[in-house]
């Protein structure tokens, strides 16, 4: 559980970095490894002007976040108390939806502001509440969020 929890927490942090990449770059901050940018013959200042060259790097980090969220789902499903399970899994479900939206944005992702609509978050919460955060419901919402 400790290893799963660690990977889950790291994935949630990574999602924040990925979601805020555009605003961070505009503020002069870049959290992508310099060696990865250098390997693509890219600097942080070129990310906006050459998004197609940056996108493979971004996709690599998206995939790492997806793997970490899968650990979060596994971690959450193992929790016996349904209330604690619901509270623990909700960030993973929102995170999965955020990653799907980031993925769908394609190379122009740094130019956009991506956020899961409140109605979708409310629907997730309602589904978890109505089903008492059943493991089956968690799996269904997680799969739906990834679309």
Backbone as a chain_set.jsonl record, in Angstrom:
{"seq": "XXXXXXXXXXXXXXXXXXXXXXXXXXXXXXXXXXXXXXXXXXXXXXXXXXXXXXXXXXXXXXXXXXXXXXXXXXXXXXXXXXXXXXXXXXXXXXXXXXXXXXXXXXXXXXXXXXXXXXXXXXXXXXXXXXXXXXXXXXXXXXXXXXX", "coords": {"N": [[0.832, -1.195, 0.0], [1.979, 1.215, 0.729], [3.836, 1.771, -1.314], [2.095, 1.971, -3.509], [0.536, 4.154, -2.686], [2.47, 6.164, -2.661], [3.161, 6.365, -5.386], [0.698, 7.133, -6.36], [0.293, 9.659, -5.136], [2.431, 11.049, -6.291], [1.62, 10.991, -8.945], [-0.666, 12.613, -8.861], [0.517, 15.077, -8.284], [2.048, 15.372, -10.594], [0.044, 15.616, -12.509], [-0.921, 18.143, -11.869], [1.317, 19.67, -12.625], [1.364, 19.129, -15.392], [-1.154, 20.089, -16.205], [-0.896, 22.807, -15.616], [1.159, 23.635, -17.237], [1.28, 25.475, -19.433], [0.628, 28.033, -18.279], [2.663, 28.146, -16.404], [4.931, 28.199, -18.069], [4.512, 30.641, -19.374], [4.958, 32.277, -17.219], [7.606, 32.023, -16.925], [8.564, 29.67, -15.852], [9.642, 26.331, -16.06], [9.008, 22.986, -15.783], [9.783, 20.697, -16.993], [12.209, 18.211, -17.687], [15.416, 19.412, -18.437], [17.257, 17.918, -19.897], [15.612, 16.328, -21.46], [14.329, 18.196, -23.075], [16.592, 19.22, -24.375], [17.454, 16.954, -25.781], [15.52, 16.878, -27.706], [16.239, 19.026, -29.115], [15.3, 21.528, -28.202], [14.244, 24.42, -26.456], [12.917, 25.783, -23.41], [11.693, 28.192, -24.031], [10.952, 27.808, -26.647], [8.807, 26.128, -26.698], [6.148, 27.068, -26.994], [6.226, 28.092, -29.599], [6.903, 25.91, -31.119], [5.087, 23.591, -30.802], [4.581, 20.988, -31.749], [7.012, 19.679, -31.695], [7.496, 19.59, -28.995], [5.451, 18.053, -28.024], [5.814, 15.108, -27.966], [7.441, 14.817, -25.683], [5.779, 15.825, -23.71], [3.705, 13.93, -23.913], [4.979, 11.636, -22.955], [5.19, 12.251, -20.228], [2.495, 12.482, -19.635], [1.729, 9.813, -19.922], [3.168, 8.662, -17.797], [1.835, 9.827, -15.658], [-0.682, 8.677, -15.998], [-0.125, 5.996, -15.446], [0.564, 6.21, -12.734], [-1.913, 7.053, -11.705], [-3.42, 4.771, -12.099], [-2.308, 3.201, -10.127], [-3.288, 4.624, -7.989], [-6.013, 4.062, -8.158], [-5.956, 1.33, -7.663], [-4.924, 1.394, -5.058], [-6.982, 2.821, -3.734], [-9.173, 1.092, -4.102], [-8.51, -0.923, -2.375], [-9.129, -0.067, 0.126], [-11.112, -0.549, 2.936], [-13.16, 0.861, 4.374], [-15.932, 2.526, 3.231], [-16.488, 5.307, 3.05], [-13.983, 6.481, 3.396], [-12.743, 5.294, 1.25], [-14.165, 6.478, -0.884], [-13.42, 9.178, -0.579], [-10.722, 8.967, -1.01], [-10.47, 7.976, -3.599], [-11.655, 9.866, -5.263], [-9.915, 12.092, -6.112], [-8.318, 10.65, -7.951], [-10.15, 9.911, -9.903], [-11.007, 12.397, -10.88], [-8.529, 13.247, -11.733], [-7.994, 11.369, -13.78], [-9.888, 12.118, -15.668], [-9.0, 14.707, -16.171], [-6.502, 14.141, -17.352], [-7.403, 12.867, -19.674], [-8.646, 15.009, -20.974], [-6.429, 16.696, -21.318], [-4.893, 15.098, -22.989], [-6.566, 14.971, -25.226], [-6.37, 17.571, -26.095], [-4.073, 17.726, -27.567], [-1.111, 18.773, -29.418], [-1.371, 21.511, -28.924], [-1.787, 21.918, -26.265], [-0.419, 23.425, -24.29], [-1.254, 25.944, -24.825], [-3.79, 26.144, -23.936], [-6.379, 26.259, -21.37], [-7.136, 23.777, -19.259], [-9.689, 22.109, -17.627], [-11.658, 20.071, -15.55], [-15.104, 20.029, -15.956], [-17.397, 21.32, -13.511], [-19.888, 20.058, -13.322], [-19.309, 17.47, -14.153], [-17.622, 16.627, -12.11], [-19.401, 16.78, -9.96], [-21.175, 14.777, -10.783], [-19.526, 12.518, -10.57], [-19.119, 12.482, -7.787], [-21.765, 12.128, -6.92], [-22.355, 9.608, -8.046], [-20.519, 8.01, -6.638], [-21.514, 8.383, -4.055], [-24.187, 7.411, -4.176], [-23.776, 4.728, -4.707], [-22.351, 3.935, -2.585], [-19.603, 4.073, -2.876], [-18.805, 1.749, -4.283], [-16.617, -0.826, -5.431], [-16.967, -1.652, -8.02], [-18.334, 0.528, -9.151], [-16.34, 2.455, -8.932], [-14.491, 1.43, -10.777], [-15.994, 1.624, -13.152], [-16.474, 4.43, -13.359], [-13.832, 5.292, -13.539], [-12.962, 4.143, -15.969], [-14.736, 5.41, -17.725], [-13.967, 8.068, -17.337], [-11.534, 8.181, -18.587], [-12.034, 8.414, -21.244]], "CA": [[0.0, 0.0, 0.0], [2.841, 2.388, 0.81], [4.375, 2.032, -2.65], [0.976, 2.443, -4.339], [0.195, 5.493, -2.225], [3.521, 7.086, -3.101], [3.01, 6.571, -6.835], [-0.557, 7.871, -6.527], [0.559, 11.054, -4.778], [3.306, 11.629, -7.314], [0.81, 11.174, -10.161], [-1.512, 13.794, -8.66], [1.391, 16.25, -8.442], [2.409, 15.457, -12.008], [-1.128, 16.145, -13.221], [-0.911, 19.592, -11.659], [2.378, 20.227, -13.471], [0.936, 19.022, -16.786], [-2.3, 20.975, -16.409], [-0.472, 24.198, -15.504], [2.387, 23.841, -18.012], [1.211, 26.698, -20.222], [0.73, 29.23, -17.424], [4.012, 28.151, -15.825], [5.866, 28.644, -19.105], [4.309, 32.08, -19.561], [5.534, 32.949, -16.042], [9.053, 31.798, -16.925], [8.904, 28.429, -15.136], [9.519, 25.098, -16.836], [9.26, 21.841, -14.92], [10.165, 19.537, -17.79], [13.664, 18.042, -17.58], [16.207, 20.086, -19.47], [17.893, 16.927, -20.771], [14.618, 15.878, -22.441], [14.176, 19.284, -24.037], [17.832, 19.265, -25.163], [17.456, 15.811, -26.707], [14.603, 17.23, -28.803], [16.754, 20.288, -29.658], [14.238, 22.453, -27.841], [14.392, 25.141, -25.196], [11.619, 26.098, -22.819], [11.102, 29.331, -24.743], [10.472, 27.367, -27.963], [7.664, 25.213, -26.551], [4.952, 27.682, -27.577], [6.372, 28.293, -31.043], [7.072, 24.616, -31.786], [4.391, 22.621, -29.943], [4.652, 19.616, -32.283], [8.28, 19.087, -31.236], [7.403, 19.395, -27.555], [4.37, 17.133, -27.666], [6.258, 13.771, -27.54], [7.917, 14.91, -24.298], [4.566, 15.985, -22.902], [2.993, 12.635, -23.928], [5.707, 10.736, -22.06], [4.805, 12.587, -18.86], [1.078, 12.106, -19.504], [1.682, 8.362, -19.717], [3.63, 8.398, -16.434], [0.747, 10.209, -14.76], [-1.735, 7.656, -16.145], [0.329, 4.812, -14.705], [0.435, 6.529, -11.315], [-3.335, 7.063, -11.338], [-3.854, 3.375, -12.003], [-1.893, 2.799, -8.777], [-4.231, 5.265, -7.073], [-7.26, 3.293, -8.191], [-5.661, 0.084, -6.953], [-4.802, 1.778, -3.651], [-8.311, 3.176, -3.229], [-10.03, -0.103, -4.077], [-8.1, -1.783, -1.252], [-9.599, 0.518, 1.384], [-12.365, -1.181, 3.347], [-14.17, 1.841, 4.764], [-16.458, 3.105, 1.986], [-16.34, 6.766, 3.051], [-12.561, 6.771, 3.166], [-12.481, 4.876, -0.127], [-14.708, 7.512, -1.775], [-12.591, 10.381, -0.465], [-9.389, 8.664, -1.535], [-10.514, 7.716, -5.033], [-12.154, 11.005, -6.027], [-8.846, 12.783, -6.864], [-7.877, 9.814, -9.078], [-11.171, 9.985, -10.94], [-10.889, 13.727, -11.473], [-7.243, 13.242, -12.425], [-8.119, 10.602, -15.02], [-10.639, 12.958, -16.606], [-8.09, 15.795, -16.541], [-5.527, 13.597, -18.304], [-8.097, 12.639, -20.95], [-8.821, 16.322, -21.603], [-5.1, 17.146, -21.745], [-4.524, 14.257, -24.124], [-7.396, 15.379, -26.355], [-5.946, 18.901, -26.544], [-3.003, 17.541, -28.54], [0.086, 19.614, -29.321], [-1.668, 22.885, -28.501], [-2.196, 21.846, -24.868], [0.175, 24.508, -23.493], [-1.963, 27.182, -25.16], [-5.162, 26.045, -23.423], [-6.643, 26.027, -19.952], [-7.921, 22.551, -19.186], [-10.266, 21.891, -16.304], [-12.829, 19.209, -15.567], [-16.294, 20.813, -15.6], [-17.981, 21.027, -12.197], [-20.989, 19.095, -13.441], [-18.724, 16.13, -14.213], [-17.148, 16.311, -10.755], [-20.608, 16.501, -9.161], [-21.684, 13.462, -11.2], [-18.657, 11.513, -9.956], [-19.43, 12.45, -6.348], [-23.098, 11.528, -6.776], [-22.245, 8.168, -8.338], [-19.846, 7.38, -5.501], [-22.402, 8.43, -2.888], [-25.348, 6.54, -4.384], [-23.35, 3.321, -4.696], [-21.481, 3.748, -1.407], [-18.236, 3.913, -3.386], [-18.525, 0.345, -4.595], [-15.431, -1.019, -6.267], [-17.445, -1.718, -9.411], [-18.603, 1.906, -9.569], [-15.031, 3.098, -9.107], [-13.936, 0.957, -12.044], [-16.8, 2.185, -14.246], [-16.197, 5.864, -13.468], [-12.445, 5.442, -13.977], [-12.917, 3.837, -17.392], [-15.474, 6.477, -18.417], [-13.187, 9.308, -17.241], [-10.377, 8.115, -19.487], [-12.466, 8.6, -22.644]], "C": [[0.873, 1.254, 0.0], [3.392, 2.766, -0.568], [3.282, 2.556, -3.584], [0.612, 3.88, -3.985], [1.206, 6.53, -2.689], [3.374, 7.397, -4.592], [1.749, 7.369, -7.147], [-0.334, 9.361, -6.242], [1.43, 11.755, -5.806], [2.536, 11.887, -8.614], [-0.078, 12.408, -10.031], [-0.701, 15.079, -8.812], [1.757, 16.461, -9.911], [1.25, 16.002, -12.836], [-1.195, 17.659, -13.061], [0.14, 20.267, -12.537], [1.935, 20.237, -14.931], [-0.191, 19.997, -17.096], [-1.869, 22.449, -16.446], [0.747, 24.538, -16.357], [2.376, 25.159, -18.782], [1.369, 27.949, -19.377], [2.097, 29.296, -16.752], [5.036, 28.661, -16.837], [5.737, 30.145, -19.356], [4.907, 32.883, -18.409], [7.036, 32.715, -15.932], [9.497, 30.562, -16.168], [8.692, 27.236, -16.059], [9.913, 23.935, -15.943], [9.582, 20.569, -15.695], [11.683, 19.428, -17.786], [14.401, 18.654, -18.767], [16.835, 19.079, -20.43], [16.902, 16.391, -21.809], [14.393, 16.943, -23.508], [15.405, 19.35, -24.952], [17.883, 18.139, -26.185], [16.548, 16.062, -27.908], [15.041, 18.526, -29.496], [15.738, 21.416, -29.457], [14.599, 23.157, -26.545], [12.991, 25.441, -24.672], [10.934, 27.232, -23.57], [10.56, 28.951, -26.119], [9.213, 26.508, -27.883], [6.406, 25.791, -27.183], [5.044, 27.799, -29.093], [6.513, 26.98, -31.816], [6.406, 23.499, -30.979], [4.468, 21.174, -30.442], [5.939, 18.919, -31.842], [8.245, 18.798, -29.743], [6.432, 18.276, -27.176], [4.834, 15.71, -27.294], [6.783, 13.756, -26.095], [6.723, 14.983, -23.36], [3.819, 14.655, -22.797], [3.67, 11.628, -22.987], [5.288, 10.979, -20.612], [3.326, 12.318, -18.609], [0.956, 10.613, -19.196], [2.156, 7.977, -18.31], [2.539, 8.735, -15.419], [-0.383, 9.181, -14.816], [-1.371, 6.395, -15.367], [0.192, 5.033, -13.203], [-1.008, 6.554, -10.856], [-3.89, 5.651, -11.252], [-3.465, 2.807, -10.637], [-2.844, 3.394, -7.74], [-5.555, 4.542, -7.021], [-7.066, 1.991, -7.425], [-5.586, 0.334, -5.446], [-6.189, 2.023, -3.05], [-9.229, 1.97, -3.116], [-9.728, -1.003, -2.883], [-8.609, -1.275, 0.097], [-10.977, -0.041, 1.714], [-13.475, -0.204, 3.673], [-14.637, 2.6, 3.524], [-16.32, 4.624, 1.925], [-14.9, 7.163, 2.755], [-12.193, 6.401, 1.737], [-12.96, 5.958, -1.103], [-13.832, 8.757, -1.762], [-11.219, 10.173, -1.089], [-9.4, 8.518, -3.048], [-10.929, 8.941, -5.846], [-11.042, 11.778, -6.754], [-8.337, 11.974, -8.06], [-8.873, 9.896, -10.23], [-11.141, 11.341, -11.647], [-9.586, 13.819, -12.272], [-7.304, 12.502, -13.75], [-8.853, 11.418, -16.079], [-9.773, 14.123, -17.087], [-7.075, 15.311, -17.57], [-6.164, 13.348, -19.667], [-8.287, 13.962, -21.693], [-7.488, 16.881, -22.109], [-4.653, 16.387, -22.988], [-5.282, 14.696, -25.377], [-6.973, 16.737, -26.916], [-4.813, 18.819, -27.561], [-1.847, 18.51, -28.354], [-0.16, 21.039, -28.81], [-2.016, 22.967, -27.015], [-1.64, 22.989, -24.021], [-0.511, 25.844, -23.743], [-3.337, 27.256, -24.489], [-5.206, 25.965, -21.906], [-7.585, 24.833, -19.887], [-8.387, 22.343, -17.758], [-11.5, 21.012, -16.463], [-14.044, 20.048, -15.149], [-16.89, 20.368, -14.255], [-19.093, 19.998, -12.271], [-20.462, 17.665, -13.509], [-18.232, 15.696, -12.834], [-18.342, 15.978, -9.865], [-21.185, 15.137, -9.501], [-20.835, 12.333, -10.603], [-18.995, 11.352, -8.474], [-20.772, 11.771, -6.117], [-23.046, 10.024, -7.013], [-21.576, 7.415, -7.195], [-20.771, 7.317, -4.293], [-23.552, 7.439, -3.016], [-24.967, 5.075, -4.271], [-22.458, 2.993, -3.505], [-20.049, 3.421, -1.82], [-17.878, 2.454, -3.645], [-17.325, 0.251, -5.535], [-15.821, -1.074, -7.741], [-17.705, -0.315, -9.946], [-17.299, 2.656, -9.808], [-14.443, 2.714, -10.463], [-14.673, 1.568, -13.237], [-16.495, 3.664, -14.444], [-14.787, 6.09, -14.0], [-12.337, 5.191, -15.479], [-13.602, 4.929, -18.207], [-14.662, 7.778, -18.435], [-12.042, 9.332, -18.241], [-10.752, 8.359, -20.954], [-12.339, 10.033, -23.086]], "O": [[0.543, 2.242, -0.656], [3.408, 3.94, -0.938], [3.52, 3.48, -4.362], [0.406, 4.716, -4.864], [0.838, 7.643, -3.065], [3.454, 8.555, -5.002], [1.727, 8.177, -8.075], [-0.735, 10.215, -7.032], [1.195, 12.914, -6.148], [2.776, 12.883, -9.296], [-0.226, 13.168, -10.988], [-1.174, 16.053, -9.399], [1.771, 17.589, -10.404], [1.467, 16.774, -13.769], [-1.493, 18.373, -14.018], [-0.12, 21.317, -13.126], [2.109, 21.236, -15.627], [-0.179, 20.655, -18.135], [-2.415, 23.24, -17.215], [1.313, 25.622, -16.214], [3.371, 25.883, -18.776], [2.156, 28.832, -19.717], [2.634, 30.386, -16.551], [5.906, 29.461, -16.496], [6.74, 30.837, -19.53], [5.316, 34.029, -18.593], [7.669, 33.15, -14.97], [10.682, 30.414, -15.871], [7.679, 27.148, -16.753], [11.021, 23.902, -15.408], [9.645, 19.485, -15.115], [12.375, 20.442, -17.872], [14.052, 18.437, -19.927], [16.939, 19.34, -21.629], [17.303, 16.037, -22.917], [14.282, 16.635, -24.694], [15.27, 19.517, -26.164], [18.307, 18.345, -27.323], [16.778, 15.527, -28.993], [14.328, 19.06, -30.345], [15.374, 22.139, -30.384], [15.189, 22.558, -25.646], [12.008, 25.36, -25.408], [9.713, 27.222, -23.724], [9.78, 29.707, -26.698], [8.617, 26.195, -28.914], [5.668, 25.064, -27.848], [4.046, 27.624, -29.792], [6.274, 26.938, -33.022], [7.077, 22.571, -30.526], [4.425, 20.239, -29.641], [5.952, 17.705, -31.641], [8.894, 17.862, -29.276], [6.582, 17.637, -26.135], [4.273, 15.143, -26.356], [6.583, 12.779, -25.374], [6.669, 14.289, -22.344], [3.352, 14.29, -21.718], [2.993, 10.859, -22.305], [5.058, 10.033, -19.859], [2.941, 11.964, -17.495], [0.186, 10.204, -18.327], [1.601, 7.063, -17.701], [2.346, 8.013, -14.441], [-0.975, 8.854, -13.787], [-2.222, 5.8, -14.707], [-0.249, 4.139, -12.481], [-1.31, 6.126, -9.742], [-4.746, 5.371, -10.413], [-4.212, 2.02, -10.056], [-3.165, 2.753, -6.739], [-6.157, 4.42, -5.955], [-7.92, 1.599, -6.629], [-6.13, -0.439, -4.657], [-6.519, 1.493, -1.988], [-9.977, 1.84, -2.147], [-10.592, -1.756, -2.433], [-8.525, -1.986, 1.099], [-11.888, -0.013, 0.887], [-14.622, -0.423, 3.284], [-13.835, 3.242, 2.845], [-16.06, 5.174, 0.854], [-14.641, 8.069, 1.962], [-11.423, 7.107, 1.086], [-12.244, 6.311, -2.04], [-13.537, 9.326, -2.813], [-10.628, 11.106, -1.633], [-8.435, 8.897, -3.711], [-10.576, 9.036, -7.021], [-11.216, 12.097, -7.93], [-7.961, 12.555, -9.078], [-8.481, 9.945, -11.395], [-11.24, 11.412, -12.872], [-9.554, 14.4, -13.357], [-6.729, 12.954, -14.74], [-8.476, 11.406, -17.251], [-9.806, 14.483, -18.263], [-6.817, 16.001, -18.556], [-5.539, 13.589, -20.699], [-8.107, 14.023, -22.909], [-7.423, 17.466, -23.189], [-4.102, 16.972, -23.921], [-4.704, 14.781, -26.46], [-7.199, 17.015, -28.094], [-4.617, 19.752, -28.339], [-1.628, 19.013, -27.252], [0.762, 21.689, -28.318], [-2.498, 24.003, -26.559], [-2.327, 23.473, -23.121], [-0.361, 26.776, -22.953], [-3.97, 28.312, -24.479], [-4.214, 25.648, -21.249], [-8.701, 24.883, -20.403], [-7.602, 22.391, -16.811], [-12.286, 21.187, -17.394], [-14.016, 20.703, -14.108], [-16.879, 19.184, -13.921], [-19.225, 19.158, -11.381], [-21.091, 16.746, -12.983], [-18.404, 14.543, -12.438], [-18.303, 15.011, -9.104], [-21.637, 14.415, -8.612], [-21.373, 11.31, -10.179], [-19.137, 10.237, -7.973], [-20.903, 10.935, -5.224], [-23.635, 9.255, -6.254], [-22.005, 6.323, -6.824], [-20.807, 6.309, -3.587], [-23.856, 6.71, -2.072], [-25.758, 4.265, -3.788], [-21.884, 1.907, -3.427], [-19.377, 2.601, -1.195], [-16.8, 1.987, -3.279], [-17.07, 1.155, -6.331], [-15.085, -0.595, -8.604], [-17.333, -0.006, -11.078], [-17.176, 3.406, -10.777], [-13.958, 3.569, -11.203], [-14.048, 1.979, -14.214], [-16.281, 4.107, -15.572], [-14.569, 6.98, -14.822], [-11.683, 5.959, -16.185], [-13.104, 5.326, -19.261], [-14.669, 8.503, -19.43], [-11.631, 10.402, -18.69], [-9.873, 8.495, -21.805], [-12.659, 10.356, -24.23]]}, "num_chains": 1, "name": "protein.A"}
